[in-house]
CSV table of C-alpha atoms in Angstrom, one decimal:
chain,number,residue,atom,x,y,z
A,23,UNK,CA,-67.2,26.8,-40.9
A,24,UNK,CA,-67.0,28.0,-44.5
A,25,UNK,CA,-69.4,26.6,-47.2
A,26,UNK,CA,-68.1,25.5,-50.6
A,27,UNK,CA,-70.1,25.2,-53.8
A,28,UNK,CA,-69.1,22.2,-55.9
A,29,UNK,CA,-69.6,20.7,-59.4
A,30,UNK,CA,-68.8,17.0,-60.1
A,31,UNK,CA,-69.6,13.9,-62.0
A,32,UNK,CA,-71.3,10.9,-60.6
A,33,UNK,CA,-70.3,7.3,-61.3
A,34,UNK,CA,-72.7,7.4,-64.3
A,35,UNK,CA,-71.2,10.6,-65.6
A,36,UNK,CA,-74.1,12.9,-64.6
A,37,UNK,CA,-73.4,16.4,-63.6
A,38,UNK,CA,-73.9,17.0,-59.9
A,39,UNK,CA,-74.0,20.4,-58.2
A,40,UNK,CA,-74.5,21.5,-54.5
A,41,UNK,CA,-72.8,22.9,-51.5
A,42,UNK,CA,-71.0,21.4,-48.5
A,43,UNK,CA,-69.6,22.7,-45.3
A,44,UNK,CA,-65.9,22.0,-44.5
A,45,UNK,CA,-62.6,23.3,-43.3
A,46,UNK,CA,-61.1,23.7,-46.8
A,47,UNK,CA,-61.5,22.5,-50.4
A,48,UNK,CA,-59.4,19.4,-49.7
A,49,UNK,CA,-61.8,18.2,-47.1
A,50,UNK,CA,-64.7,18.8,-49.5
A,51,UNK,CA,-63.0,16.9,-52.2
A,52,UNK,CA,-62.4,13.9,-49.9
A,53,UNK,CA,-66.1,14.0,-48.9
A,54,UNK,CA,-67.2,14.0,-52.6
A,55,UNK,CA,-64.8,11.2,-53.6
A,56,UNK,CA,-66.0,9.1,-50.6
A,57,UNK,CA,-69.6,9.4,-51.9
A,58,UNK,CA,-68.7,8.4,-55.5
A,59,UNK,CA,-68.5,11.9,-57.0
A,60,UNK,CA,-65.5,13.1,-58.9
A,61,UNK,CA,-65.1,16.9,-58.2
A,62,UNK,CA,-64.7,19.2,-61.2
A,63,UNK,CA,-64.9,22.6,-59.5
A,64,UNK,CA,-64.9,23.6,-55.8
A,65,UNK,CA,-65.5,27.3,-54.9
A,66,UNK,CA,-65.8,29.1,-51.5
A,67,UNK,CA,-69.2,30.7,-51.1
A,68,UNK,CA,-70.5,33.4,-48.7
A,69,UNK,CA,-73.8,31.7,-47.9
A,70,UNK,CA,-74.5,30.5,-44.4
A,71,UNK,CA,-74.0,26.9,-43.5
A,72,UNK,CA,-77.0,24.7,-44.1
A,73,UNK,CA,-78.9,23.7,-41.0
A,74,UNK,CA,-79.1,20.1,-40.0
A,75,UNK,CA,-82.1,17.9,-39.9
A,76,UNK,CA,-82.7,18.8,-36.2
A,77,UNK,CA,-83.9,22.4,-36.1
A,78,UNK,CA,-83.4,22.7,-32.4
A,79,UNK,CA,-79.7,21.9,-32.7
A,80,UNK,CA,-79.3,24.2,-35.7
A,81,UNK,CA,-80.9,27.1,-33.9
A,82,UNK,CA,-78.7,26.5,-30.9
A,83,UNK,CA,-75.6,26.5,-33.1
A,84,UNK,CA,-76.7,29.8,-34.6
A,85,UNK,CA,-77.4,31.4,-31.3
A,86,UNK,CA,-74.3,30.2,-29.4
A,87,UNK,CA,-70.8,30.1,-30.8
A,88,UNK,CA,-69.1,26.7,-30.8
A,89,UNK,CA,-66.8,26.5,-27.9
A,90,UNK,CA,-63.7,24.3,-27.5
A,91,UNK,CA,-64.7,20.9,-26.2
A,92,UNK,CA,-63.0,20.0,-23.0
A,93,UNK,CA,-60.4,17.3,-23.0
A,94,UNK,CA,-62.3,15.4,-20.4
A,95,UNK,CA,-65.3,15.2,-22.7
A,96,UNK,CA,-63.2,14.0,-25.6
A,97,UNK,CA,-61.6,11.3,-23.3
A,98,UNK,CA,-65.1,10.2,-22.2
A,99,UNK,CA,-66.2,10.1,-25.8
A,100,UNK,CA,-63.2,7.9,-26.7
A,101,UNK,CA,-63.8,5.5,-23.8
A,102,UNK,CA,-67.5,5.2,-24.5
A,103,UNK,CA,-66.9,4.6,-28.2
A,104,UNK,CA,-64.5,1.8,-27.3
A,105,UNK,CA,-67.0,0.2,-24.9
A,106,UNK,CA,-69.9,0.4,-27.3
A,107,UNK,CA,-68.0,-0.8,-30.4
A,108,UNK,CA,-66.4,-3.7,-28.4
A,109,UNK,CA,-69.9,-4.7,-27.3
A,110,UNK,CA,-70.9,-4.9,-31.0
A,111,UNK,CA,-73.2,-1.8,-31.0
A,112,UNK,CA,-73.4,-0.3,-34.5
A,113,UNK,CA,-71.6,3.0,-34.8
A,114,UNK,CA,-74.7,4.9,-35.8
A,115,UNK,CA,-76.5,3.6,-32.7
A,116,UNK,CA,-73.5,4.3,-30.5
A,117,UNK,CA,-73.4,8.0,-31.7
A,118,UNK,CA,-77.1,8.4,-31.2
A,119,UNK,CA,-76.9,7.1,-27.6
A,120,UNK,CA,-74.0,9.4,-26.9
A,121,UNK,CA,-75.8,12.4,-28.4
A,122,UNK,CA,-78.8,11.8,-26.2
A,123,UNK,CA,-76.7,11.6,-23.0
A,124,UNK,CA,-74.5,14.6,-23.8
A,125,UNK,CA,-74.9,17.8,-21.7
A,126,UNK,CA,-72.7,20.1,-23.9
A,127,UNK,CA,-74.7,21.7,-26.7
A,128,UNK,CA,-71.5,22.0,-28.9
A,129,UNK,CA,-70.6,18.4,-28.4
A,130,UNK,CA,-74.2,17.4,-29.1
A,131,UNK,CA,-74.2,19.4,-32.4
A,132,UNK,CA,-70.9,17.7,-33.3
A,133,UNK,CA,-72.3,14.2,-32.7
A,134,UNK,CA,-75.4,15.1,-34.8
A,135,UNK,CA,-73.1,16.2,-37.7
A,136,UNK,CA,-71.2,13.0,-37.4
A,137,UNK,CA,-74.4,11.0,-37.7
A,138,UNK,CA,-75.5,12.9,-40.7
A,139,UNK,CA,-72.1,12.6,-42.4
A,140,UNK,CA,-72.1,8.8,-41.8
A,141,UNK,CA,-75.7,8.6,-43.0
A,142,UNK,CA,-74.6,10.3,-46.3
A,143,UNK,CA,-71.9,7.7,-46.9
A,144,UNK,CA,-68.8,9.3,-45.5
A,145,UNK,CA,-66.3,7.6,-43.3
A,146,UNK,CA,-66.0,8.4,-39.6
A,147,UNK,CA,-62.5,10.0,-40.0
A,148,UNK,CA,-63.7,12.1,-42.9
A,149,UNK,CA,-66.7,13.3,-40.9
A,150,UNK,CA,-64.5,14.1,-37.9
A,151,UNK,CA,-62.3,16.3,-40.2
A,152,UNK,CA,-65.2,18.8,-40.3
A,153,UNK,CA,-64.5,19.6,-36.7
A,154,UNK,CA,-60.8,20.5,-36.5
A,155,UNK,CA,-61.3,22.4,-33.2
A,156,UNK,CA,-62.3,19.2,-31.5
A,157,UNK,CA,-60.3,16.5,-33.2
A,158,UNK,CA,-56.6,17.0,-33.6
A,159,UNK,CA,-54.7,15.7,-36.7
A,160,UNK,CA,-53.2,12.9,-34.6
A,161,UNK,CA,-56.6,11.8,-33.4
A,162,UNK,CA,-57.9,11.8,-37.0
A,163,UNK,CA,-54.9,9.8,-38.3
A,164,UNK,CA,-55.5,7.2,-35.5
A,165,UNK,CA,-59.2,6.9,-36.4
A,166,UNK,CA,-58.4,6.6,-40.1
A,167,UNK,CA,-55.9,3.8,-39.4
A,168,UNK,CA,-58.4,2.1,-37.1
A,169,UNK,CA,-61.0,2.1,-40.0
A,170,UNK,CA,-58.5,0.7,-42.4
A,171,UNK,CA,-57.3,-2.1,-40.1
A,172,UNK,CA,-60.8,-2.9,-38.7
A,173,UNK,CA,-59.6,-2.2,-35.1
A,174,UNK,CA,-61.6,0.9,-34.5
A,175,UNK,CA,-62.6,-0.2,-30.9
A,176,UNK,CA,-58.9,-0.7,-29.9
A,177,UNK,CA,-58.0,2.6,-31.6
A,178,UNK,CA,-60.5,4.5,-29.4
A,179,UNK,CA,-59.1,2.8,-26.3
A,180,UNK,CA,-55.5,3.8,-27.3
A,181,UNK,CA,-56.7,7.4,-27.9
A,182,UNK,CA,-58.3,7.4,-24.5
A,183,UNK,CA,-55.0,6.4,-22.8
A,184,UNK,CA,-53.2,8.9,-25.0
A,185,UNK,CA,-55.5,11.8,-24.0
A,186,UNK,CA,-55.3,10.8,-20.3
A,187,UNK,CA,-51.5,10.8,-20.6
A,188,UNK,CA,-51.5,14.2,-22.4
A,189,UNK,CA,-53.7,15.8,-19.7
A,190,UNK,CA,-51.6,14.4,-16.9
A,191,UNK,CA,-48.4,15.8,-18.4
A,192,UNK,CA,-50.0,19.2,-18.9
A,193,UNK,CA,-51.1,19.3,-15.3
A,194,UNK,CA,-47.6,18.3,-14.1
A,195,UNK,CA,-46.0,21.1,-16.1
A,196,UNK,CA,-48.5,23.6,-14.6
A,197,UNK,CA,-47.8,22.4,-11.1
A,198,UNK,CA,-44.1,22.7,-11.7
A,199,UNK,CA,-44.4,26.3,-12.9
A,200,UNK,CA,-47.1,27.3,-10.4
A,201,UNK,CA,-45.0,27.2,-7.3
A,202,UNK,CA,-42.1,29.4,-8.4
A,203,UNK,CA,-44.5,31.8,-10.0
A,204,UNK,CA,-46.5,32.1,-6.8
A,205,UNK,CA,-43.3,32.8,-4.8
A,206,UNK,CA,-42.2,35.5,-7.3
A,207,UNK,CA,-45.6,37.2,-7.3
A,208,UNK,CA,-45.8,37.1,-3.5
A,209,UNK,CA,-42.4,38.8,-3.2
A,210,UNK,CA,-43.3,41.4,-5.8
A,211,UNK,CA,-46.5,42.3,-3.9
A,212,UNK,CA,-44.5,42.5,-0.6
A,213,UNK,CA,-42.0,44.9,-2.2
A,214,UNK,CA,-44.8,47.1,-3.5
A,215,UNK,CA,-46.6,47.2,-0.1
A,216,UNK,CA,-43.3,48.0,1.7
A,217,UNK,CA,-42.4,50.8,-0.7
A,218,UNK,CA,-45.8,52.4,-0.8
A,219,UNK,CA,-46.9,52.1,2.9
A,220,UNK,CA,-44.1,51.2,5.2
A,221,UNK,CA,-41.1,53.2,4.0
A,222,UNK,CA,-43.0,56.5,3.7
A,223,UNK,CA,-44.0,56.2,7.4
A,224,UNK,CA,-40.4,55.8,8.4
A,225,UNK,CA,-39.4,58.7,6.1
A,226,UNK,CA,-41.4,61.1,8.2
A,227,UNK,CA,-39.6,59.9,11.3
A,228,UNK,CA,-36.2,60.2,9.6
A,229,UNK,CA,-37.0,63.8,8.4
A,230,UNK,CA,-37.2,64.9,12.1
A,231,UNK,CA,-33.5,63.8,12.7
A,232,UNK,CA,-32.2,66.8,10.6
A,233,UNK,CA,-29.1,64.8,9.8
A,234,UNK,CA,-27.6,63.1,6.7
A,235,UNK,CA,-29.0,59.6,6.3
A,236,UNK,CA,-27.0,56.5,5.3
A,237,UNK,CA,-26.7,55.7,1.6
A,238,UNK,CA,-28.8,52.5,1.8
A,239,UNK,CA,-31.6,54.5,3.5
A,240,UNK,CA,-31.5,57.3,0.9
A,241,UNK,CA,-31.7,54.7,-1.9
A,242,UNK,CA,-34.7,53.0,-0.3
A,243,UNK,CA,-36.5,56.3,0.3
A,244,UNK,CA,-35.7,57.5,-3.3
A,245,UNK,CA,-37.1,54.3,-4.7
A,246,UNK,CA,-40.2,54.5,-2.5
A,247,UNK,CA,-40.8,58.2,-3.5
A,248,UNK,CA,-40.6,57.2,-7.1
A,249,UNK,CA,-43.1,54.4,-6.7
A,250,UNK,CA,-45.5,56.6,-4.7
A,251,UNK,CA,-45.3,59.6,-7.2
A,252,UNK,CA,-45.2,57.6,-10.5
A,253,UNK,CA,-47.2,54.5,-9.8
A,254,UNK,CA,-49.6,55.2,-12.7
A,255,UNK,CA,-46.6,55.3,-15.0
A,256,UNK,CA,-45.2,52.0,-13.6
A,257,UNK,CA,-48.6,50.4,-13.8
A,258,UNK,CA,-48.9,51.5,-17.4
A,259,UNK,CA,-45.4,50.2,-18.2
A,260,UNK,CA,-46.3,46.9,-16.6
A,261,UNK,CA,-49.5,46.5,-18.6
A,262,UNK,CA,-47.7,47.6,-21.8
A,263,UNK,CA,-44.9,45.1,-21.2
A,264,UNK,CA,-47.4,42.2,-20.7
A,265,UNK,CA,-49.3,43.2,-23.8
A,266,UNK,CA,-46.1,43.5,-25.8
A,267,UNK,CA,-44.9,40.1,-24.5
A,268,UNK,CA,-48.3,38.5,-25.5
A,269,UNK,CA,-48.1,40.1,-28.9
A,270,UNK,CA,-44.5,38.9,-29.4
A,271,UNK,CA,-45.2,35.2,-28.4
A,272,UNK,CA,-48.1,35.2,-30.9
A,273,UNK,CA,-45.7,35.8,-33.7
A,274,UNK,CA,-43.9,32.8,-35.3
A,275,UNK,CA,-40.4,33.9,-34.4
A,276,UNK,CA,-41.5,35.0,-30.9
A,277,UNK,CA,-43.3,31.7,-30.1
A,278,UNK,CA,-40.3,29.7,-31.3
A,279,UNK,CA,-37.8,31.6,-29.2
A,280,UNK,CA,-40.1,31.6,-26.1
A,281,UNK,CA,-40.7,27.8,-26.4
A,282,UNK,CA,-37.0,27.2,-26.7
A,283,UNK,CA,-36.3,29.4,-23.7
A,284,UNK,CA,-38.8,27.5,-21.6
A,285,UNK,CA,-36.4,24.5,-21.6
A,286,UNK,CA,-33.7,26.7,-20.0
A,287,UNK,CA,-35.7,28.2,-17.2
A,288,UNK,CA,-33.9,27.3,-13.9
A,289,UNK,CA,-35.3,24.1,-12.2
A,290,UNK,CA,-38.7,24.2,-14.0
A,291,UNK,CA,-37.1,24.1,-17.5
A,292,UNK,CA,-35.9,20.5,-16.9
A,293,UNK,CA,-39.4,19.4,-16.0
A,294,UNK,CA,-41.0,21.1,-19.0
A,295,UNK,CA,-38.4,19.5,-21.4
A,296,UNK,CA,-38.8,16.0,-20.0
A,297,UNK,CA,-42.6,16.2,-20.0
A,298,UNK,CA,-42.5,17.4,-23.6
A,299,UNK,CA,-40.2,14.6,-24.6
A,300,UNK,CA,-42.5,12.1,-22.8
A,301,UNK,CA,-45.5,13.3,-24.7
A,302,UNK,CA,-43.6,13.1,-28.0
A,303,UNK,CA,-42.3,9.6,-27.3
A,304,UNK,CA,-45.7,8.3,-26.3
A,305,UNK,CA,-47.5,9.8,-29.2
A,306,UNK,CA,-44.9,8.4,-31.7
A,307,UNK,CA,-45.1,5.0,-30.0
A,308,UNK,CA,-48.9,5.0,-30.3
A,309,UNK,CA,-48.7,5.9,-34.0
A,310,UNK,CA,-46.2,3.0,-34.6
A,311,UNK,CA,-48.3,0.5,-32.7
A,312,UNK,CA,-51.4,1.5,-34.7
A,313,UNK,CA,-49.7,0.9,-38.0
A,314,UNK,CA,-49.3,4.6,-39.1
A,315,UNK,CA,-46.4,5.0,-41.6
A,316,UNK,CA,-43.4,6.6,-39.9
A,317,UNK,CA,-43.4,9.8,-42.0
A,318,UNK,CA,-47.1,10.3,-41.5
A,319,UNK,CA,-46.7,9.5,-37.8
A,320,UNK,CA,-43.9,12.1,-37.4
A,321,UNK,CA,-46.0,14.6,-39.2
A,322,UNK,CA,-49.0,14.0,-37.0
A,323,UNK,CA,-46.9,14.0,-33.8
A,324,UNK,CA,-45.4,17.4,-34.9
A,325,UNK,CA,-48.9,18.9,-35.0
A,326,UNK,CA,-49.7,17.5,-31.6
A,327,UNK,CA,-46.6,18.7,-29.7
A,328,UNK,CA,-47.5,21.9,-27.9
A,329,UNK,CA,-44.1,23.5,-28.4
A,330,UNK,CA,-42.9,25.3,-31.5
A,331,UNK,CA,-39.2,24.6,-30.8
A,332,UNK,CA,-39.9,20.8,-30.3
A,333,UNK,CA,-42.2,20.9,-33.4
A,334,UNK,CA,-39.3,22.0,-35.6
A,335,UNK,CA,-37.1,19.2,-34.2
A,336,UNK,CA,-39.8,16.6,-35.0
A,337,UNK,CA,-40.2,18.1,-38.5
A,338,UNK,CA,-36.4,17.9,-38.9
A,339,UNK,CA,-36.7,14.2,-38.0
A,340,UNK,CA,-39.5,13.7,-40.5
A,341,UNK,CA,-37.5,15.4,-43.3
A,342,UNK,CA,-34.5,13.2,-42.5
A,343,UNK,CA,-36.5,10.0,-42.6
A,344,UNK,CA,-38.0,11.2,-46.0
A,345,UNK,CA,-34.4,11.5,-47.3
A,346,UNK,CA,-33.8,7.9,-46.3
A,347,UNK,CA,-31.9,8.5,-43.0
A,348,UNK,CA,-32.4,6.3,-40.0
A,349,UNK,CA,-34.5,7.4,-37.0
A,350,UNK,CA,-31.4,7.2,-34.8
A,351,UNK,CA,-29.5,9.6,-37.0
A,352,UNK,CA,-32.3,12.1,-37.3
A,353,UNK,CA,-33.0,11.9,-33.5
A,354,UNK,CA,-29.3,12.5,-32.7
A,355,UNK,CA,-29.2,15.5,-35.1
A,356,UNK,CA,-32.0,17.2,-33.1
A,357,UNK,CA,-29.8,17.5,-30.0
A,358,UNK,CA,-32.7,17.0,-27.5
A,359,UNK,CA,-32.3,13.4,-26.7
A,360,UNK,CA,-29.8,12.1,-24.1
A,361,UNK,CA,-27.4,9.2,-25.0
A,362,UNK,CA,-29.5,6.6,-23.1
A,363,UNK,CA,-32.6,7.4,-25.2
A,364,UNK,CA,-30.5,7.3,-28.4
A,365,UNK,CA,-29.2,3.9,-27.5
A,366,UNK,CA,-32.8,2.7,-26.9
A,367,UNK,CA,-33.8,4.0,-30.3
A,368,UNK,CA,-30.9,2.2,-31.9
A,369,UNK,CA,-32.0,-1.1,-30.3
A,370,UNK,CA,-35.6,-0.5,-31.4
A,371,UNK,CA,-34.5,0.0,-35.0
A,372,UNK,CA,-32.3,-3.2,-34.9
A,373,UNK,CA,-35.0,-5.3,-33.4
A,374,UNK,CA,-38.0,-3.8,-35.2
A,375,UNK,CA,-39.7,-3.0,-31.8
A,376,UNK,CA,-39.8,0.8,-32.1
A,377,UNK,CA,-43.2,1.1,-30.6
A,378,UNK,CA,-42.2,-0.9,-27.5
A,379,UNK,CA,-38.9,1.1,-27.1
A,380,UNK,CA,-40.7,4.4,-27.5
A,381,UNK,CA,-43.2,3.4,-24.8
A,382,UNK,CA,-40.2,2.7,-22.6
A,383,UNK,CA,-38.7,6.1,-23.4
A,384,UNK,CA,-42.0,7.8,-22.5
A,385,UNK,CA,-42.2,5.9,-19.3
A,386,UNK,CA,-38.6,6.8,-18.4
A,387,UNK,CA,-39.2,10.5,-19.0
A,388,UNK,CA,-42.5,10.3,-17.1
A,389,UNK,CA,-40.8,8.8,-14.0
A,390,UNK,CA,-38.1,11.5,-14.2
A,391,UNK,CA,-40.9,14.2,-14.3
A,392,UNK,CA,-42.5,12.6,-11.2
A,393,UNK,CA,-39.2,12.7,-9.4
A,394,UNK,CA,-38.4,16.3,-10.4
A,395,UNK,CA,-41.8,17.5,-9.2
A,396,UNK,CA,-41.4,15.6,-5.9
A,397,UNK,CA,-38.0,17.3,-5.3
A,398,UNK,CA,-39.2,20.7,-6.6
A,399,UNK,CA,-39.8,22.2,-3.2
A,400,UNK,CA,-36.4,21.0,-1.9
A,401,UNK,CA,-34.7,22.7,-4.9
A,402,UNK,CA,-36.6,25.9,-4.7
A,403,UNK,CA,-36.5,26.5,-1.0
A,404,UNK,CA,-32.8,27.4,-0.8
A,405,UNK,CA,-33.2,30.0,-3.6
A,406,UNK,CA,-36.3,31.4,-1.8
A,407,UNK,CA,-34.4,31.6,1.5
A,408,UNK,CA,-31.6,33.5,-0.1
A,409,UNK,CA,-33.9,35.9,-2.0
A,410,UNK,CA,-36.0,36.6,1.1
A,411,UNK,CA,-32.9,37.0,3.2
A,412,UNK,CA,-31.5,39.5,0.8
A,413,UNK,CA,-34.8,41.5,0.8
A,414,UNK,CA,-34.9,41.5,4.6
A,415,UNK,CA,-31.3,42.5,4.9
A,416,UNK,CA,-31.7,45.5,2.5
A,417,UNK,CA,-34.8,46.7,4.4
A,418,UNK,CA,-33.2,46.2,7.8
A,419,UNK,CA,-30.1,48.1,6.8
A,420,UNK,CA,-32.1,50.9,5.2
A,421,UNK,CA,-34.5,51.3,8.1
A,422,UNK,CA,-32.5,50.5,11.2
A,423,UNK,CA,-29.1,52.2,10.3
A,424,UNK,CA,-30.4,55.7,10.9
A,425,UNK,CA,-31.9,54.6,14.3
A,426,UNK,CA,-28.6,53.0,15.1
A,427,UNK,CA,-26.7,56.2,14.2
A,428,UNK,CA,-29.1,58.2,16.3
A,429,UNK,CA,-28.6,55.9,19.3
A,430,UNK,CA,-24.8,56.2,19.0
A,431,UNK,CA,-25.1,60.0,18.8
A,432,UNK,CA,-27.3,60.1,22.0
A,433,UNK,CA,-24.7,57.9,23.9
A,434,UNK,CA,-21.8,60.2,23.0
A,435,UNK,CA,-23.6,63.3,24.5
């Protein structure tokens, strides 16, 4: 993490200088203000980050790069923080206990940094901002609101439920895509094996006939010869296509178009769309229930949604609300919600129970995702049967037609 040199004035007007580690200058400014220092100048330096008070942890941080903390660890942290805070354990003691029991060096180092930041007078949300790879903007917003309302224990419980829901939705999306992808890969491998090993064996037999072969057989043999002779070229083209695709989706325009296309994939696209909408609705409901202002809530949810196309729609809703439009009107303008959901949003705005209605919307989409996944096999099996039948038919015609012609010729002799 970069280190910034700062100059500021204390509450008595004295000049204060030093350096702090943070994601950007804004985070450094927040840290200084929270400690009673008015920043005058903040500059990025090239010096290494200062080590913490624990030399063992600092050495470990220098020797091993910080890895992404697993979602399960963050869920466990949220649940444990809720239990400890609800039991009346001071937050410093709670973090110390979690640090001692942690088995992940990166997570241990993060907890140590949180303790040092709190010890220097910073708020918990400000300390967590120093670790953007671990805590998402939505997580930070929730913690900040929990600090303001004095309900930090309940906030951690809601964050635990939210992370569990997010993880479950991601697993369901993976399971929805895994089955059709496995079928396609298996069919591709079968085609390669047949063309490289099976058809060349029959080609030697057909060559002994010394007669003109049927068109289907000639096509199969030609394609097989091409694969056998030019397989390095085909392999290189495949690797190049995969690399080009990965480079394309890493661009802003490519990621947007690919994320939009995901929603239109046959069968699996419906599941991905409904799971994404369920995550959006639940995240927004949680922000409403925690007291986050609607514009800030939409902004945080936009950063949480793991889909660029959906993120632009949420940002479109945020911009509309900033202009004074209703949530119903901005949601209808996105074109991603069905009429039933829009009607529920309208009722929520009229009754002032937006958080409850958004939870209902999330539950509705979640149940639809469960149903779609349960019926996924039944929807894919007819397509698989047709594709496998077509493959077998082409192979059968190409291989057995010459034998059939040869048999007829022998009977006419």
